[in-house]
mmCIF file of C-alpha atoms in Angstrom:
data_model
loop_
_atom_site.group_PDB
_atom_site.id
_atom_site.type_symbol
_atom_site.label_atom_id
_atom_site.label_comp_id
_atom_site.label_asym_id
_atom_site.label_seq_id
_atom_site.Cartn_x
_atom_site.Cartn_y
_atom_site.Cartn_z
ATOM 1 C CA UNK A 26 82.894 111.423 49.851
ATOM 2 C CA UNK A 27 80.338 112.507 52.373
ATOM 3 C CA UNK A 28 77.504 115.010 52.687
ATOM 4 C CA UNK A 29 76.927 116.230 56.230
ATOM 5 C CA UNK A 30 74.266 118.895 55.838
ATOM 6 C CA UNK A 31 71.709 120.184 53.356
ATOM 7 C CA UNK A 32 69.883 123.385 54.316
ATOM 8 C CA UNK A 33 67.273 125.671 52.769
ATOM 9 C CA UNK A 34 67.326 129.255 54.027
ATOM 10 C CA UNK A 35 65.750 132.619 53.327
ATOM 11 C CA UNK A 36 68.011 135.676 53.043
ATOM 12 C CA UNK A 37 65.913 138.441 54.508
ATOM 13 C CA UNK A 38 66.818 142.107 54.757
ATOM 14 C CA UNK A 39 67.401 141.942 58.515
ATOM 15 C CA UNK A 40 68.445 138.327 59.049
ATOM 16 C CA UNK A 41 68.816 134.891 57.496
ATOM 17 C CA UNK A 42 66.061 132.414 58.365
ATOM 18 C CA UNK A 43 66.607 128.653 58.417
ATOM 19 C CA UNK A 44 63.573 127.076 56.719
ATOM 20 C CA UNK A 45 64.501 123.400 56.611
ATOM 21 C CA UNK A 46 67.619 121.288 57.160
ATOM 22 C CA UNK A 47 68.743 117.685 56.922
ATOM 23 C CA UNK A 48 71.861 116.308 58.582
ATOM 24 C CA UNK A 49 73.917 113.134 58.403
ATOM 25 C CA UNK A 50 76.203 113.153 61.419
ATOM 26 C CA UNK A 51 76.107 109.381 61.954
ATOM 27 C CA UNK A 52 79.877 109.157 61.413
ATOM 28 C CA UNK A 53 80.490 111.438 64.414
ATOM 29 C CA UNK A 54 80.481 110.631 68.096
ATOM 30 C CA UNK A 55 76.994 110.479 69.602
ATOM 31 C CA UNK A 56 77.830 113.150 72.171
ATOM 32 C CA UNK A 57 79.109 115.584 69.513
ATOM 33 C CA UNK A 58 76.191 115.322 67.097
ATOM 34 C CA UNK A 59 73.934 118.067 68.495
ATOM 35 C CA UNK A 60 76.836 120.514 68.825
ATOM 36 C CA UNK A 61 77.988 119.780 65.289
ATOM 37 C CA UNK A 62 74.449 120.292 63.951
ATOM 38 C CA UNK A 63 74.206 123.643 65.719
ATOM 39 C CA UNK A 64 77.565 124.678 64.313
ATOM 40 C CA UNK A 65 76.488 123.618 60.790
ATOM 41 C CA UNK A 66 73.308 125.683 61.128
ATOM 42 C CA UNK A 67 75.294 128.693 62.340
ATOM 43 C CA UNK A 68 77.842 128.315 59.514
ATOM 44 C CA UNK A 69 75.087 127.976 56.893
ATOM 45 C CA UNK A 70 73.356 131.128 58.112
ATOM 46 C CA UNK A 71 76.621 133.070 58.227
ATOM 47 C CA UNK A 72 77.642 132.045 54.703
ATOM 48 C CA UNK A 73 74.216 132.977 53.263
ATOM 49 C CA UNK A 74 74.288 136.291 55.123
ATOM 50 C CA UNK A 75 77.666 137.167 53.566
ATOM 51 C CA UNK A 76 76.777 136.002 50.049
ATOM 52 C CA UNK A 77 75.133 138.230 47.463
ATOM 53 C CA UNK A 78 71.864 137.343 45.769
ATOM 54 C CA UNK A 79 72.300 135.429 42.523
ATOM 55 C CA UNK A 80 75.663 133.903 43.471
ATOM 56 C CA UNK A 81 77.201 130.514 44.020
ATOM 57 C CA UNK A 82 80.315 129.962 46.083
ATOM 58 C CA UNK A 83 82.346 127.305 47.842
ATOM 59 C CA UNK A 84 83.978 128.100 51.178
ATOM 60 C CA UNK A 85 86.682 125.841 52.603
ATOM 61 C CA UNK A 86 86.781 125.325 56.345
ATOM 62 C CA UNK A 87 89.470 122.833 57.481
ATOM 63 C CA UNK A 88 88.526 119.455 55.913
ATOM 64 C CA UNK A 89 85.072 120.613 54.818
ATOM 65 C CA UNK A 90 83.604 122.533 51.903
ATOM 66 C CA UNK A 91 80.483 124.644 52.276
ATOM 67 C CA UNK A 92 78.702 125.150 48.954
ATOM 68 C CA UNK A 93 76.203 128.007 48.910
ATOM 69 C CA UNK A 94 73.697 129.112 46.283
ATOM 70 C CA UNK A 95 71.639 132.251 46.877
ATOM 71 C CA UNK A 96 68.940 132.839 44.282
ATOM 72 C CA UNK A 97 67.686 136.253 43.184
ATOM 73 C CA UNK A 98 64.381 135.615 44.994
ATOM 74 C CA UNK A 99 66.321 135.378 48.330
ATOM 75 C CA UNK A 100 65.899 131.600 48.634
ATOM 76 C CA UNK A 101 69.250 129.999 49.493
ATOM 77 C CA UNK A 102 70.714 126.551 49.915
ATOM 78 C CA UNK A 103 73.861 125.304 51.635
ATOM 79 C CA UNK A 104 75.569 121.929 51.370
ATOM 80 C CA UNK A 105 78.320 121.018 53.813
ATOM 81 C CA UNK A 106 80.480 118.170 52.534
ATOM 82 C CA UNK A 107 84.001 116.838 52.789
ATOM 83 C CA UNK A 108 86.750 118.027 50.432
ATOM 84 C CA UNK A 109 86.380 115.032 48.106
ATOM 85 C CA UNK A 110 82.737 115.665 47.247
ATOM 86 C CA UNK A 111 82.438 117.063 43.683
ATOM 87 C CA UNK A 112 81.409 120.752 43.625
ATOM 88 C CA UNK A 113 79.416 120.347 40.414
ATOM 89 C CA UNK A 114 77.239 117.655 42.004
ATOM 90 C CA UNK A 115 76.736 119.772 45.138
ATOM 91 C CA UNK A 116 75.510 122.739 43.081
ATOM 92 C CA UNK A 117 73.284 120.469 40.993
ATOM 93 C CA UNK A 118 71.728 119.204 44.245
ATOM 94 C CA UNK A 119 71.234 122.754 45.530
ATOM 95 C CA UNK A 120 69.564 123.889 42.326
ATOM 96 C CA UNK A 121 67.249 120.867 42.308
ATOM 97 C CA UNK A 122 66.296 121.261 45.984
ATOM 98 C CA UNK A 123 65.642 125.013 45.708
ATOM 99 C CA UNK A 124 63.500 124.537 42.576
ATOM 100 C CA UNK A 125 61.422 121.838 44.281
ATOM 101 C CA UNK A 126 61.159 123.815 47.500
ATOM 102 C CA UNK A 127 59.951 126.964 45.727
ATOM 103 C CA UNK A 128 57.215 124.941 43.991
ATOM 104 C CA UNK A 129 56.042 123.137 47.150
ATOM 105 C CA UNK A 130 56.295 125.882 49.785
ATOM 106 C CA UNK A 131 54.422 129.184 49.374
ATOM 107 C CA UNK A 132 56.645 132.214 48.968
ATOM 108 C CA UNK A 133 54.775 134.104 51.689
ATOM 109 C CA UNK A 134 55.956 131.486 54.222
ATOM 110 C CA UNK A 135 59.666 131.997 53.488
ATOM 111 C CA UNK A 136 60.340 135.126 55.602
ATOM 112 C CA UNK A 137 58.505 133.797 58.674
ATOM 113 C CA UNK A 138 59.118 130.055 58.326
ATOM 114 C CA UNK A 139 61.050 127.713 60.575
ATOM 115 C CA UNK A 140 61.991 124.012 60.390
ATOM 116 C CA UNK A 141 58.957 123.222 62.588
ATOM 117 C CA UNK A 142 56.435 125.083 60.407
ATOM 118 C CA UNK A 143 57.759 124.362 56.891
ATOM 119 C CA UNK A 144 56.595 121.081 55.365
ATOM 120 C CA UNK A 145 59.216 119.785 52.917
ATOM 121 C CA UNK A 146 59.920 116.102 53.669
ATOM 122 C CA UNK A 147 62.005 115.466 50.524
ATOM 123 C CA UNK A 148 65.144 117.057 51.992
ATOM 124 C CA UNK A 149 66.227 113.952 53.945
ATOM 125 C CA UNK A 150 65.740 111.811 50.844
ATOM 126 C CA UNK A 151 67.910 114.126 48.754
ATOM 127 C CA UNK A 152 70.645 114.075 51.393
ATOM 128 C CA UNK A 153 70.733 110.276 51.505
ATOM 129 C CA UNK A 154 70.412 109.822 47.716
ATOM 130 C CA UNK A 155 73.270 112.233 46.981
ATOM 131 C CA UNK A 156 75.656 110.566 49.449
ATOM 132 C CA UNK A 157 76.947 108.618 46.460
ATOM 133 C CA UNK A 158 77.376 111.210 43.689
ATOM 134 C CA UNK A 159 78.003 108.506 41.077
ATOM 135 C CA UNK A 160 74.540 107.073 41.569
ATOM 136 C CA UNK A 161 72.682 110.358 42.035
ATOM 137 C CA UNK A 162 74.234 112.429 39.255
ATOM 138 C CA UNK A 163 74.149 111.108 35.661
ATOM 139 C CA UNK A 164 77.224 113.109 34.594
ATOM 140 C CA UNK A 165 79.316 111.738 37.460
ATOM 141 C CA UNK A 166 78.118 108.231 36.652
ATOM 142 C CA UNK A 167 79.129 108.626 32.990
ATOM 143 C CA UNK A 168 82.507 110.084 34.037
ATOM 144 C CA UNK A 169 83.119 107.123 36.366
ATOM 145 C CA UNK A 170 82.256 104.690 33.559
ATOM 146 C CA UNK A 171 84.611 106.549 31.215
ATOM 147 C CA UNK A 172 87.383 106.369 33.812
ATOM 148 C CA UNK A 173 86.792 102.621 34.217
ATOM 149 C CA UNK A 174 86.846 102.135 30.439
ATOM 150 C CA UNK A 175 90.071 104.138 30.214
ATOM 151 C CA UNK A 176 91.689 101.953 32.895
ATOM 152 C CA UNK A 177 90.557 98.762 31.157
ATOM 153 C CA UNK A 178 91.790 100.056 27.798
ATOM 154 C CA UNK A 179 95.117 101.057 29.347
ATOM 155 C CA UNK A 180 95.527 97.591 30.922
ATOM 156 C CA UNK A 181 94.584 95.950 27.636
ATOM 157 C CA UNK A 182 97.154 98.026 25.762
ATOM 158 C CA UNK A 183 99.831 97.137 28.324
ATOM 159 C CA UNK A 184 99.038 93.436 28.014
ATOM 160 C CA UNK A 185 99.116 93.732 24.211
ATOM 161 C CA UNK A 186 102.495 95.423 24.367
ATOM 162 C CA UNK A 187 103.773 92.735 26.721
ATOM 163 C CA UNK A 188 102.417 90.090 24.374
ATOM 164 C CA UNK A 189 103.998 91.931 21.456
ATOM 165 C CA UNK A 190 107.369 91.898 23.210
ATOM 166 C CA UNK A 191 107.008 88.173 23.879
ATOM 167 C CA UNK A 192 106.083 87.574 20.240
ATOM 168 C CA UNK A 193 109.172 89.499 19.173
ATOM 169 C CA UNK A 194 111.278 87.265 21.417
ATOM 170 C CA UNK A 195 109.687 84.170 19.841
ATOM 171 C CA UNK A 196 110.246 85.489 16.328
ATOM 172 C CA UNK A 197 113.914 86.195 17.050
ATOM 173 C CA UNK A 198 114.268 82.773 18.645
ATOM 174 C CA UNK A 199 112.630 81.146 15.645
ATOM 175 C CA UNK A 200 115.049 82.928 13.327
ATOM 176 C CA UNK A 201 117.929 81.566 15.415
ATOM 177 C CA UNK A 202 116.240 78.192 15.402
ATOM 178 C CA UNK A 203 115.854 78.432 11.626
ATOM 179 C CA UNK A 204 119.592 79.035 11.163
ATOM 180 C CA UNK A 205 120.447 76.219 13.545
ATOM 181 C CA UNK A 206 117.946 73.928 11.842
ATOM 182 C CA UNK A 207 119.462 74.703 8.457
ATOM 183 C CA UNK A 208 122.955 73.962 9.788
ATOM 184 C CA UNK A 209 121.690 70.724 11.355
ATOM 185 C CA UNK A 210 120.014 69.743 8.088
ATOM 186 C CA UNK A 211 123.212 70.366 6.093
ATOM 187 C CA UNK A 212 125.330 68.419 8.597
ATOM 188 C CA UNK A 213 122.842 65.567 8.664
ATOM 189 C CA UNK A 214 122.751 65.428 4.866
ATOM 190 C CA UNK A 215 126.557 65.262 4.691
ATOM 191 C CA UNK A 216 126.625 62.494 7.235
ATOM 192 C CA UNK A 217 123.916 60.584 5.409
ATOM 193 C CA UNK A 218 125.679 60.929 2.058
ATOM 194 C CA UNK A 219 128.879 59.362 3.455
ATOM 195 C CA UNK A 220 127.045 56.384 4.785
ATOM 196 C CA UNK A 221 124.820 55.725 1.825
ATOM 197 C CA UNK A 222 125.525 52.415 0.053
ATOM 198 C CA UNK A 223 125.077 52.230 -3.601
#
């Protein structure tokens, strides 16, 4: 699971404006990083441009998912992640980032802002913190713990069943042993009674 990009944009009437963006392209070749960042910016702007206000959507592009959230006030966010990254966590991140951004950056700066003029340093921190959705999102963490508990419980039940089968084998063997012991006891008693001197 990997997050590659987290962007905040403004959906204007004429065009979409990139306000701030954070990228994690460290897993890519050094020479491809700037091109990939440009392509992510272009894709983010295009997706916001084609999305209606007040909507959330996920767009699949090859091995990547682009999650977009455009608020009614024209503020938008885009997360680009791999296919394994949970959509619910991506939209939770977008909602959190857009709420924080709208409180920290004046609304009058949105239509004319740019990454150089907008001051919102928390974006990089959110991108790195949400790389591991289990740690960042409480619901995902609880789900992972439930899955672990289910696996442990399943293994415990299997071992109990195996133990139960082994106990059944022992019980059946002890019943056989009991019959053989009784026969041995009877034979031994007969032998002893013949040899007893009175």
